[in-house]
Short mmCIF file of C-alpha atoms in Angstrom, two decimals:
data_model
loop_
_atom_site.label_atom_id
_atom_site.label_comp_id
_atom_site.label_asym_id
_atom_site.label_seq_id
_atom_site.Cartn_x
_atom_site.Cartn_y
_atom_site.Cartn_z
CA UNK A 221 0.00 0.00 0.00
CA UNK A 222 1.35 3.40 -0.95
CA UNK A 223 0.76 5.67 2.08
CA UNK A 224 -1.76 8.45 1.36
CA UNK A 225 -0.39 10.80 4.02
CA UNK A 226 2.29 12.21 1.69
CA UNK A 227 3.06 13.26 -1.89
CA UNK A 228 5.20 11.65 -4.59
CA UNK A 229 7.48 12.69 -7.45
CA UNK A 230 7.70 11.05 -10.83
CA UNK A 231 11.32 10.23 -10.00
CA UNK A 232 10.11 7.98 -7.14
CA UNK A 233 10.73 10.14 -4.07
CA UNK A 234 8.11 10.67 -1.38
CA UNK A 235 7.73 13.80 0.77
CA UNK A 236 5.68 14.17 3.95
CA UNK A 237 4.97 17.35 5.88
CA UNK A 238 5.75 17.21 9.60
CA UNK A 239 5.15 20.59 11.22
CA UNK A 240 7.63 23.04 9.74
CA UNK A 241 9.66 20.25 8.12
CA UNK A 242 9.21 18.01 5.11
CA UNK A 243 10.63 14.47 5.30
CA UNK A 244 11.94 12.94 2.06
CA UNK A 245 12.59 9.32 1.13
CA UNK A 246 12.29 6.93 -1.80
CA UNK A 247 9.26 4.82 -2.60
CA UNK A 248 8.82 1.11 -2.16
CA UNK A 249 8.79 0.80 -5.94
CA UNK A 250 12.18 2.55 -6.10
CA UNK A 251 13.84 0.43 -3.42
CA UNK A 252 12.51 -2.74 -5.02
CA UNK A 253 13.89 -1.73 -8.41
CA UNK A 254 17.29 -0.86 -6.95
CA UNK A 255 17.65 -4.10 -4.98
CA UNK A 256 19.83 -4.40 -1.90
CA UNK A 257 21.04 -0.91 -1.01
CA UNK A 258 24.61 -0.91 0.26
CA UNK A 259 25.50 2.77 0.58
CA UNK A 260 23.70 6.05 1.18
CA UNK A 261 25.19 9.54 1.17
CA UNK A 262 22.36 11.72 2.48
CA UNK A 263 24.05 15.03 1.75
CA UNK A 264 24.91 17.85 4.13
CA UNK A 265 22.81 19.79 6.65
CA UNK A 266 22.10 23.44 5.71
CA UNK A 267 22.60 22.83 1.99
CA UNK A 268 20.03 24.72 -0.08
CA UNK A 269 18.33 22.70 -2.79
CA UNK A 270 16.17 23.71 -5.71
CA UNK A 271 13.42 21.38 -6.84
CA UNK A 272 15.04 18.54 -8.80
CA UNK A 273 18.53 19.01 -7.35
CA UNK A 274 20.43 15.89 -6.30
CA UNK A 275 19.90 15.57 -2.55
CA UNK A 276 21.38 12.12 -1.86
CA UNK A 277 23.32 9.33 -3.55
CA UNK A 278 22.28 5.70 -3.23
CA UNK A 279 24.22 2.64 -4.31
CA UNK A 280 22.94 -0.88 -4.62
CA UNK A 281 25.11 -3.91 -5.29
CA UNK A 282 24.85 -3.39 -9.01
CA UNK A 283 24.42 0.36 -9.54
CA UNK A 284 24.54 3.93 -8.27
CA UNK A 285 21.63 6.36 -8.48
CA UNK A 286 20.54 9.78 -7.25
CA UNK A 287 17.71 10.99 -5.07
CA UNK A 288 16.27 14.32 -6.25
CA UNK A 289 14.68 16.97 -4.07
CA UNK A 290 10.93 16.75 -4.83
CA UNK A 291 10.62 20.41 -3.75
CA UNK A 292 13.05 23.21 -3.09
CA UNK A 293 14.22 23.73 0.51
CA UNK A 294 17.12 23.60 2.92
CA UNK A 295 18.42 20.35 4.42
CA UNK A 296 17.56 20.55 8.13
CA UNK A 297 18.51 17.01 9.13
CA UNK A 298 19.82 13.82 7.58
CA UNK A 299 19.13 10.23 8.60
CA UNK A 300 22.57 9.34 9.88
CA UNK A 301 21.44 5.77 10.66
CA UNK A 302 21.60 5.08 6.92
CA UNK A 303 25.38 5.40 6.88
CA UNK A 304 25.83 2.14 8.78
CA UNK A 305 22.46 0.58 7.99
CA UNK A 306 21.54 1.44 4.39
CA UNK A 307 19.30 -1.64 4.35
CA UNK A 308 16.73 0.47 6.25
CA UNK A 309 15.87 1.88 2.81
CA UNK A 310 14.87 -1.60 1.66
CA UNK A 311 13.20 -2.71 4.87
CA UNK A 312 11.18 0.39 5.73
CA UNK A 313 11.26 2.92 2.88
CA UNK A 314 8.32 4.96 4.20
CA UNK A 315 9.46 5.04 7.84
CA UNK A 316 12.92 4.30 9.29
CA UNK A 317 14.41 4.63 5.82
CA UNK A 318 13.70 8.36 5.46
CA UNK A 319 16.68 10.20 3.95
CA UNK A 320 16.55 13.95 4.65
CA UNK A 321 14.35 16.53 6.38
CA UNK A 322 13.90 19.83 4.59
CA UNK A 323 12.89 23.22 5.96
CA UNK A 324 11.68 26.29 4.11
CA UNK A 325 9.91 24.17 1.52
CA UNK A 326 7.84 25.75 -1.21
CA UNK A 327 4.13 24.91 -0.51
CA UNK A 328 3.10 25.45 -4.11
CA UNK A 329 5.68 22.93 -5.32
CA UNK A 330 4.48 20.46 -2.68
CA UNK A 331 0.83 20.82 -3.69
CA UNK A 332 1.69 20.17 -7.32
CA UNK A 333 3.22 16.73 -6.61
CA UNK A 334 1.41 13.42 -7.16
CA UNK A 335 -0.88 11.95 -4.56
CA UNK A 336 -0.68 8.22 -3.73
CA UNK A 337 -3.28 7.19 -6.28
CA UNK A 338 -1.62 9.17 -9.06
CA UNK A 339 1.79 7.71 -8.14
CA UNK A 340 0.39 4.19 -8.13
CA UNK A 341 -1.03 4.85 -11.57
CA UNK A 342 2.37 5.72 -13.05
CA UNK A 343 4.10 2.70 -11.46
CA UNK A 344 1.37 0.14 -12.13
CA UNK B 26 21.10 -8.04 -32.72
CA UNK B 27 20.66 -11.80 -32.41
CA UNK B 28 17.86 -13.04 -30.24
CA UNK B 29 18.84 -13.58 -26.62
CA UNK B 30 19.09 -17.23 -25.63
CA UNK B 31 17.25 -18.86 -22.73
CA UNK B 32 18.60 -21.63 -20.52
CA UNK B 33 16.60 -24.79 -19.89
CA UNK B 34 15.61 -23.28 -16.52
CA UNK B 35 14.33 -19.96 -17.84
CA UNK B 36 10.62 -20.69 -17.25
CA UNK B 37 11.44 -21.75 -13.71
CA UNK B 38 13.28 -18.48 -13.04
CA UNK B 39 10.30 -16.49 -14.31
CA UNK B 40 7.94 -18.42 -12.07
CA UNK B 41 10.22 -17.68 -9.11
CA UNK B 42 9.95 -13.96 -9.82
CA UNK B 43 13.64 -13.55 -10.68
CA UNK B 44 14.92 -10.27 -12.05
CA UNK B 45 16.17 -11.22 -15.49
CA UNK B 46 18.84 -9.44 -17.54
CA UNK B 47 21.12 -10.09 -20.50
CA UNK B 48 24.51 -11.67 -19.87
CA UNK B 49 26.80 -13.01 -22.59
CA UNK B 50 23.91 -13.21 -25.06
CA UNK B 51 21.63 -15.03 -22.62
CA UNK B 52 18.65 -13.99 -20.51
CA UNK B 53 19.85 -14.84 -17.01
CA UNK B 54 18.45 -14.50 -13.48
CA UNK B 55 20.29 -11.68 -11.69
CA UNK B 56 18.53 -12.17 -8.37
CA UNK B 57 15.55 -13.82 -6.72
CA UNK B 58 15.10 -12.82 -3.06
CA UNK B 59 17.98 -10.33 -3.09
CA UNK B 60 21.67 -10.35 -3.89
CA UNK B 61 22.87 -10.07 -0.31
CA UNK B 62 20.65 -12.81 1.12
CA UNK B 63 21.65 -15.11 -1.76
CA UNK B 64 25.31 -14.27 -1.13
CA UNK B 65 24.90 -15.08 2.58
CA UNK B 66 23.08 -18.33 1.76
CA UNK B 67 26.10 -19.46 -0.22
CA UNK B 68 28.60 -18.57 2.50
CA UNK B 69 26.55 -20.11 5.34
CA UNK B 70 24.23 -22.75 3.83
CA UNK B 71 23.86 -23.60 0.15
CA UNK B 72 23.07 -21.68 -3.02
CA UNK B 73 22.01 -22.96 -6.42
CA UNK B 74 23.07 -21.21 -9.61
CA UNK B 75 21.88 -21.72 -13.17
CA UNK B 76 25.12 -21.74 -15.16
CA UNK B 77 23.65 -23.44 -18.20
CA UNK B 78 24.66 -20.47 -20.35
CA UNK B 79 28.27 -21.63 -20.13
CA UNK B 80 29.67 -23.72 -22.97
CA UNK B 81 31.08 -27.24 -22.95
CA UNK B 82 33.38 -28.64 -25.63
CA UNK B 83 34.55 -32.24 -25.92
CA UNK B 84 38.01 -32.73 -27.41
CA UNK B 85 39.28 -36.20 -28.19
CA UNK B 86 41.86 -38.04 -30.22
CA UNK B 87 45.44 -39.25 -29.99
CA UNK B 88 46.78 -35.73 -30.56
CA UNK B 89 44.28 -34.00 -28.29
CA UNK B 90 46.77 -33.75 -25.43
CA UNK B 91 49.48 -32.17 -27.60
CA UNK B 92 46.95 -29.80 -29.16
CA UNK B 93 45.67 -28.66 -25.77
CA UNK B 94 49.21 -28.17 -24.44
CA UNK B 95 49.77 -25.72 -27.29
CA UNK B 96 46.45 -23.94 -26.78
CA UNK B 97 46.22 -23.62 -23.00
CA UNK B 98 48.37 -21.79 -20.45
CA UNK B 99 48.40 -24.62 -17.89
CA UNK B 100 50.21 -27.95 -18.02
CA UNK B 101 47.87 -30.62 -19.33
CA UNK B 102 50.11 -33.70 -19.43
CA UNK B 103 50.53 -33.65 -15.64
CA UNK B 104 46.77 -33.93 -15.13
CA UNK B 105 45.41 -37.28 -14.03
CA UNK B 106 42.12 -38.65 -15.31
CA UNK B 107 39.35 -37.13 -13.20
CA UNK B 108 41.23 -33.90 -12.58
CA UNK B 109 40.22 -30.33 -13.52
CA UNK B 110 42.40 -27.29 -13.98
CA UNK B 111 41.89 -23.56 -14.54
CA UNK B 112 43.49 -22.33 -17.76
CA UNK B 113 43.75 -19.30 -19.99
CA UNK B 114 43.26 -19.52 -23.74
CA UNK B 115 45.60 -16.89 -25.15
CA UNK B 116 46.14 -15.23 -28.51
CA UNK B 117 49.56 -14.73 -30.12
CA UNK B 118 49.93 -11.36 -28.39
CA UNK B 119 49.44 -12.93 -24.96
CA UNK B 120 45.94 -11.52 -24.51
CA UNK B 121 43.17 -13.75 -23.19
CA UNK B 122 40.56 -15.14 -25.59
CA UNK B 123 38.83 -16.86 -22.68
CA UNK B 124 39.41 -18.34 -19.26
CA UNK B 125 38.13 -21.86 -18.79
CA UNK B 126 38.25 -25.13 -16.92
CA UNK B 127 39.77 -28.21 -18.53
CA UNK B 128 38.56 -31.64 -17.42
CA UNK B 129 40.70 -34.67 -18.27
CA UNK B 130 38.56 -37.77 -18.69
CA UNK B 131 41.29 -40.18 -19.82
CA UNK B 132 44.44 -40.33 -21.97
CA UNK B 133 42.81 -38.84 -25.02
CA UNK B 134 39.51 -37.20 -24.04
CA UNK B 135 38.99 -33.79 -22.46
CA UNK B 136 36.14 -31.39 -21.71
CA UNK B 137 36.54 -27.61 -21.76
CA UNK B 138 34.04 -25.41 -19.91
CA UNK B 139 34.01 -21.90 -21.37
CA UNK B 140 32.24 -18.59 -20.91
CA UNK B 141 28.93 -17.94 -22.66
CA UNK B 142 29.91 -14.70 -24.37
CA UNK B 143 33.12 -16.11 -25.84
CA UNK B 144 31.90 -19.58 -26.79
CA UNK B 145 31.63 -19.03 -30.55
CA UNK B 146 35.02 -17.35 -30.77
CA UNK B 147 36.61 -20.06 -28.63
CA UNK B 148 35.22 -22.73 -30.91
CA UNK B 149 36.64 -20.99 -34.00
CA UNK B 150 40.03 -20.46 -32.39
CA UNK B 151 40.37 -24.00 -31.02
CA UNK B 152 39.05 -25.50 -34.25
CA UNK B 153 41.70 -23.56 -36.16
CA UNK B 154 44.56 -24.77 -33.95
CA UNK B 155 44.04 -28.52 -33.55
CA UNK B 156 45.34 -31.49 -35.52
CA UNK B 157 43.26 -32.84 -38.39
CA UNK B 158 42.41 -36.01 -36.50
CA UNK B 159 41.45 -34.30 -33.24
CA UNK B 160 37.70 -34.20 -32.78
CA UNK B 161 36.20 -31.00 -31.35
CA UNK B 162 32.53 -31.10 -30.46
CA UNK B 163 30.45 -28.29 -28.95
CA UNK B 164 28.12 -30.17 -26.59
CA UNK B 165 26.73 -27.03 -24.90
CA UNK B 166 23.17 -27.49 -26.09
CA UNK B 167 22.95 -31.06 -24.86
CA UNK B 168 24.64 -30.29 -21.55
CA UNK B 169 22.89 -28.45 -18.75
CA UNK B 170 25.01 -26.99 -15.96
CA UNK B 171 23.98 -26.13 -12.42
CA UNK B 172 26.30 -25.06 -9.58
CA UNK B 173 25.50 -26.04 -6.00
CA UNK B 174 27.79 -24.15 -3.62
CA UNK B 175 28.06 -23.69 0.13
CA UNK B 176 28.72 -25.62 3.35
CA UNK B 177 25.46 -27.58 3.05
CA UNK B 178 26.11 -28.54 -0.59
CA UNK B 179 27.80 -31.90 0.18
CA UNK B 180 25.00 -33.22 2.34
CA UNK B 181 22.38 -32.01 -0.13
CA UNK B 182 24.04 -33.69 -3.11
CA UNK B 183 24.97 -36.92 -1.38
CA UNK B 184 21.29 -37.64 -0.80
CA UNK B 185 20.49 -37.23 -4.49
CA UNK B 186 23.26 -39.31 -6.06
CA UNK B 187 23.82 -43.07 -6.22
CA UNK B 188 27.60 -43.25 -5.84
CA UNK B 189 29.52 -42.12 -2.76
CA UNK B 190 31.31 -38.78 -3.13
CA UNK B 191 33.34 -38.61 0.08
CA UNK B 192 36.64 -39.12 -1.77
CA UNK B 193 36.05 -36.43 -4.39
CA UNK B 194 38.91 -33.95 -3.98
CA UNK B 195 39.09 -30.24 -4.76
CA UNK B 196 39.42 -29.68 -8.52
CA UNK B 197 38.52 -33.29 -9.33
CA UNK B 198 35.38 -34.70 -10.94
CA UNK B 199 33.51 -37.98 -11.16
CA UNK B 200 30.71 -39.58 -13.06
CA UNK B 201 27.71 -40.29 -10.91
CA UNK B 202 24.09 -41.41 -11.25
CA UNK B 203 20.99 -39.32 -10.57
CA UNK B 204 17.47 -40.68 -11.08
CA UNK B 205 18.96 -43.57 -13.09
CA UNK B 206 20.81 -41.22 -15.44
CA UNK B 207 24.47 -40.21 -15.77
CA UNK B 208 25.83 -36.87 -14.69
CA UNK B 209 29.24 -35.33 -14.05
CA UNK B 210 30.02 -33.78 -10.71
CA UNK B 211 33.11 -31.64 -10.16
CA UNK B 212 34.39 -30.12 -6.93
CA UNK B 213 34.82 -26.70 -8.47
CA UNK B 214 32.96 -23.43 -8.44
CA UNK B 215 33.10 -19.68 -8.59
CA UNK B 216 32.26 -18.74 -5.02
CA UNK B 217 35.16 -19.99 -2.89
CA UNK B 218 32.82 -22.25 -0.95
CA UNK B 219 32.81 -26.03 -0.96
CA UNK B 220 30.46 -27.26 -3.62
CA UNK B 221 29.96 -28.67 -7.05
CA UNK B 222 29.45 -27.89 -10.68
CA UNK B 223 27.01 -30.41 -12.08
CA UNK B 224 26.71 -31.34 -15.77
CA UNK B 225 23.58 -33.21 -16.73
CA UNK B 226 21.13 -33.75 -19.54
CA UNK B 227 18.89 -30.70 -20.03
CA UNK B 228 15.62 -32.56 -19.38
CA UNK B 229 16.91 -33.37 -15.88
CA UNK B 230 17.85 -29.82 -14.99
CA UNK B 231 14.52 -28.67 -13.58
CA UNK B 232 13.91 -31.71 -11.39
CA UNK B 233 17.51 -31.59 -10.16
CA UNK B 234 17.04 -27.92 -9.26
CA UNK B 235 13.81 -28.71 -7.41
CA UNK B 236 15.43 -31.62 -5.56
CA UNK B 237 18.21 -29.33 -4.36
CA UNK B 238 15.75 -26.61 -3.29
CA UNK B 239 13.67 -29.16 -1.37
CA UNK B 240 16.85 -30.16 0.47
CA UNK B 241 17.60 -26.59 1.50
CA UNK B 242 19.50 -24.90 -1.34
CA UNK B 243 18.49 -21.32 -2.09
CA UNK B 244 18.24 -20.12 -5.71
CA UNK B 245 20.91 -17.49 -6.37
CA UNK B 246 21.45 -15.29 -9.38
CA UNK B 247 24.36 -13.81 -11.25
CA UNK B 248 24.38 -10.82 -8.86
CA UNK B 249 25.42 -12.96 -5.90
CA UNK B 250 27.70 -15.02 -8.13
CA UNK B 251 29.56 -11.80 -8.93
CA UNK B 252 29.94 -10.59 -5.32
CA UNK B 253 31.02 -14.08 -4.22
CA UNK B 254 33.71 -14.39 -6.89
CA UNK B 255 34.88 -10.83 -6.31
CA UNK B 256 35.44 -11.52 -2.59
CA UNK B 257 37.65 -14.44 -3.68
CA UNK B 258 39.61 -12.31 -6.15
CA UNK B 259 38.46 -14.53 -9.00
CA UNK B 260 38.44 -12.97 -12.48
CA UNK B 261 35.40 -12.32 -14.67
CA UNK B 262 36.12 -12.41 -18.38
CA UNK B 263 35.61 -8.95 -19.90
CA UNK B 264 36.61 -7.32 -16.62
CA UNK B 265 39.91 -8.73 -15.32
CA UNK B 266 40.77 -10.60 -18.51
CA UNK B 267 40.41 -9.62 -22.14
CA UNK B 268 42.07 -10.06 -25.52
CA UNK B 269 44.30 -6.97 -25.14
CA UNK B 270 45.64 -7.39 -21.60
CA UNK B 271 48.80 -9.52 -21.21
CA UNK B 272 47.64 -12.64 -19.36
CA UNK B 273 50.89 -12.61 -17.39
CA UNK B 274 49.78 -9.44 -15.63
CA UNK B 275 46.83 -11.27 -14.09
CA UNK B 276 49.11 -12.83 -11.49
CA UNK B 277 47.40 -16.21 -11.94
CA UNK B 278 50.76 -17.95 -11.89
CA UNK B 279 49.32 -21.35 -11.06
CA UNK B 280 47.42 -21.29 -14.35
CA UNK B 281 50.50 -20.34 -16.37
CA UNK B 282 53.08 -23.05 -17.03
CA UNK B 283 56.73 -22.03 -17.17
CA UNK B 284 57.71 -25.47 -18.48
CA UNK B 285 56.23 -25.41 -21.96
CA UNK B 286 55.42 -23.24 -24.96
CA UNK B 287 51.82 -22.35 -25.71
CA UNK B 288 50.24 -19.78 -27.99
CA UNK B 289 51.11 -16.40 -26.47
CA UNK B 290 53.65 -17.81 -24.01
CA UNK B 291 56.51 -15.70 -25.40
CA UNK B 292 54.68 -12.66 -24.05
CA UNK B 293 52.80 -14.17 -21.11
CA UNK B 294 55.79 -15.80 -19.39
CA UNK B 295 58.21 -12.95 -20.07
CA UNK B 296 58.18 -11.00 -16.81
CA UNK B 297 60.06 -8.12 -18.51
CA UNK B 298 56.94 -7.35 -20.55
CA UNK B 299 54.72 -6.84 -17.52
CA UNK B 300 54.11 -3.27 -16.41
CA UNK B 301 51.21 -3.81 -14.04
CA UNK B 302 49.57 -6.52 -12.01
CA UNK B 303 46.04 -7.39 -10.99
CA UNK B 304 45.57 -6.39 -7.34
CA UNK B 305 42.86 -6.46 -4.74
CA UNK B 306 42.02 -3.12 -3.18
CA UNK B 307 40.04 -2.80 0.03
CA UNK B 308 38.09 0.44 0.13
CA UNK B 309 37.65 2.50 3.26
CA UNK B 310 33.84 2.49 3.41
CA UNK B 311 30.79 0.98 1.75
CA UNK B 312 30.78 3.03 -1.43
CA UNK B 313 31.96 1.02 -4.45
CA UNK B 314 34.38 1.78 -7.25
CA UNK B 315 33.28 0.52 -10.66
CA UNK B 316 34.92 -0.86 -13.78
CA UNK B 317 36.83 1.88 -15.58
CA UNK B 318 37.47 4.08 -12.54
CA UNK B 319 41.06 5.35 -12.44
CA UNK B 320 43.50 4.35 -9.73
CA UNK B 321 45.73 7.25 -8.65
CA UNK B 322 48.51 7.66 -6.10
CA UNK B 323 48.63 10.25 -3.32
CA UNK B 324 50.17 12.78 -5.72
CA UNK B 325 47.36 12.34 -8.22
CA UNK B 326 49.32 10.31 -10.80
CA UNK B 327 47.29 7.68 -12.60
CA UNK B 328 48.75 4.29 -11.70
CA UNK B 329 46.02 1.88 -12.72
CA UNK B 330 42.42 1.11 -13.59
CA UNK B 331 39.58 -0.65 -11.79
CA UNK B 332 38.25 -3.80 -13.46
CA UNK B 333 35.53 -4.79 -10.94
CA UNK B 334 34.13 -3.27 -7.80
CA UNK B 335 31.25 -3.77 -5.43
CA UNK B 336 30.17 -3.69 -1.84
CA UNK B 337 31.41 -6.99 -0.42
CA UNK B 338 28.74 -8.45 1.88
CA UNK B 339 31.07 -10.85 3.74
CA UNK B 340 33.74 -8.19 4.25
CA UNK B 341 31.45 -5.32 5.26
CA UNK B 342 33.06 -2.73 3.02
CA UNK B 343 33.57 -2.16 -0.68
CA UNK B 344 36.37 -3.93 -2.53
CA UNK B 345 37.79 -3.66 -6.02
CA UNK B 346 40.06 -5.49 -8.42
CA UNK B 347 42.25 -3.51 -10.76
CA UNK B 348 45.48 -3.42 -12.69
CA UNK B 349 48.09 -1.36 -10.84
CA UNK B 350 51.59 -0.29 -11.93
CA UNK B 351 54.16 -2.69 -10.48
CA UNK B 352 55.58 -0.06 -8.09
CA UNK B 353 52.22 0.18 -6.33
CA UNK B 354 51.34 -3.49 -5.84
CA UNK B 355 52.79 -4.31 -2.38
CA UNK B 356 50.05 -4.94 0.21
CA UNK B 357 49.53 -1.86 2.34
CA UNK B 358 50.04 0.59 -0.54
CA UNK B 359 47.48 3.38 -0.25
CA UNK B 360 45.64 4.25 -3.45
CA UNK B 361 42.79 6.52 -4.49
CA UNK B 362 40.03 5.23 -6.77
CA UNK B 363 38.72 8.07 -8.89
CA UNK B 364 35.26 7.65 -10.40
CA UNK B 365 33.07 10.10 -12.28
CA UNK B 366 31.24 10.95 -9.06
CA UNK B 367 33.65 10.50 -6.17
CA UNK B 368 37.13 9.63 -4.97
CA UNK B 369 37.52 6.66 -2.64
CA UNK B 370 40.49 5.77 -0.46
CA UNK B 371 41.73 2.21 -0.53
CA UNK B 372 44.66 -0.03 0.19
CA UNK B 373 46.21 -2.96 -1.66
CA UNK B 374 45.52 -6.19 0.21
CA UNK B 375 46.47 -9.86 -0.25
CA UNK B 376 43.96 -12.00 -2.12
CA UNK B 377 41.45 -13.37 -1.42
CA UNK B 378 39.53 -10.61 0.33
CA UNK B 379 37.44 -13.27 2.07
CA UNK B 380 39.68 -15.74 3.87
CA UNK B 381 37.18 -18.05 5.60
CA UNK B 382 35.87 -19.76 2.44
CA UNK B 383 35.36 -23.53 2.71
CA UNK B 384 36.20 -24.61 -0.86
CA UNK B 385 39.54 -26.29 -0.14
CA UNK B 386 38.52 -28.09 3.04
CA UNK B 387 37.93 -31.84 3.20
CA UNK B 388 34.58 -32.93 1.84
CA UNK B 389 34.08 -35.25 4.81
CA UNK B 390 34.05 -32.22 7.13
CA UNK B 391 30.69 -31.41 5.58
CA UNK B 392 29.05 -34.84 5.44
#
C-alpha cells in the first residue's frame, strides 16, 4: 500500500509534511527496483536545494543512483542511521528509511506533486 | 542483434519472480530474493546457480593432449584422469581469448568449460589450432550446468546421487548417477565455498534444481555469483581478462606453465613485458568503485584502472580489483580510486579478500 499521508514525485521520491519540516525518502517501488542498497550519502545539513537538485546518492550492489529533491528547501537534518544501515531503505522505505528533512519548503511545489493514487497509476 | 538465448531453466526463473537481464547473449536470473541474502546463503548454507549459459566442448583423439598443451596456459600432461584445472586460452599477443576449466577424462579425451559470451570465438580459435584427426565437439546445447555451492552442498548432493562422493577432492570430478541417469560432478565453483558444478542432460535440470531446493538450497542469481567471486579475487572475463591485456599481468601464476610453450607464451611468461599486475584493493567504506574508474597515487598520478568493484557483503566494506603499476602493488600501498562521481580511499591487500571460504577443506568435514 502506498501511504496516502504524503506526496510523490515522478522520480520515485516521497515527501511528507511534519510541522515546519518536510521528510523525504524513496518509494517502495524505487527500493525494489534498486535491490539491496549498500551505501547512502544523504548530503549535508544546511545545503540549499532547488526542486530537482540531487539531494542524496544511493548505491545498490549493481548500480549507483541519485535521489532528487521533490521540492526546493534547505536540508535541516539527515538520517545518519543510513550510513551504517543502508538496508533500512529496503526494509522500511516509508518510515525508518527516510533520507533527509527539509525546511523552508515551497508549498506550491508540494501541492503540485502526485498523490498516492496518481503515483500508483504511473508505477502500475 | 541476435535473439537472446534462454537456458533450460528460464521458465522456472520467471515463475520464481527472478529479475532477469542479459549476460553473454543469454537472458539470465540476476537475483531472486535479493543479492545479499543469496550471497549469505552461499557462505553459510547452500546456493544454487543456473550456469547453463556456459559452454562445454569435448576434445578427443590421440593428438588432443598435444593440441591442448599448445592452446592452454596450464600444463595438461601432468593432469590425471578425473582432474580439472583452470586455464587461460591466449592469442599470439598474450591476450586472453577466454578463461576456462579443462577436465581430463582419460588419456585422449577432455572437456573444456568456457564462458557464454566467448563460446563461438573459442570454438573458431580452437578449431583452427588442432590437428586434423582431433575431434572437437560443442556439446553445450545437450549439456545443462547447475552449480551447488556452500557448506550444506555436500549433504544435499549426497542424498540425491547413487555413488559415494566422500573421496572427491578439490578440482577433481567424477561420473555419478541421478534418477537412473548419468551426470558429471566436479568439486569446483566460482564462489570460494565447498560445492559442485554439475553437468547433466537438459531434461533433468529442472527436477535436479527442485530436488536441491527441497533439500535446503536457495536459488541465487548472477548478482550474488559476482559478489562471491569478487570476494575471492576470481576474475570475470571482460573485466579482469580480455584479448588486449597480457595474461601474465593477471598474477594467476598457477594457471601459467613455465615449463612449456603455448600460444602467447613468449609474451605471457616474459616478466620483462609486464608493467602492471592485478591487485585487490580494500576500500575504506561501503561506497563502491566501478569498472573503468582510475586508480591514482597520493600525488594524483594515474597508476592503474579498476576492473571490478562492489560492496562486499562478507567483508562489510567495498572492494575492487584492478590493474596497478608494479611499483604500487605491495600490500599496504594506499591508493585513491577516482570515479566520475567521487574519490575513494583504498589499500592494496592480499587475495582473497574473504579468507574463511570452505572450498579447499575436506569434503568429509561437511558430510
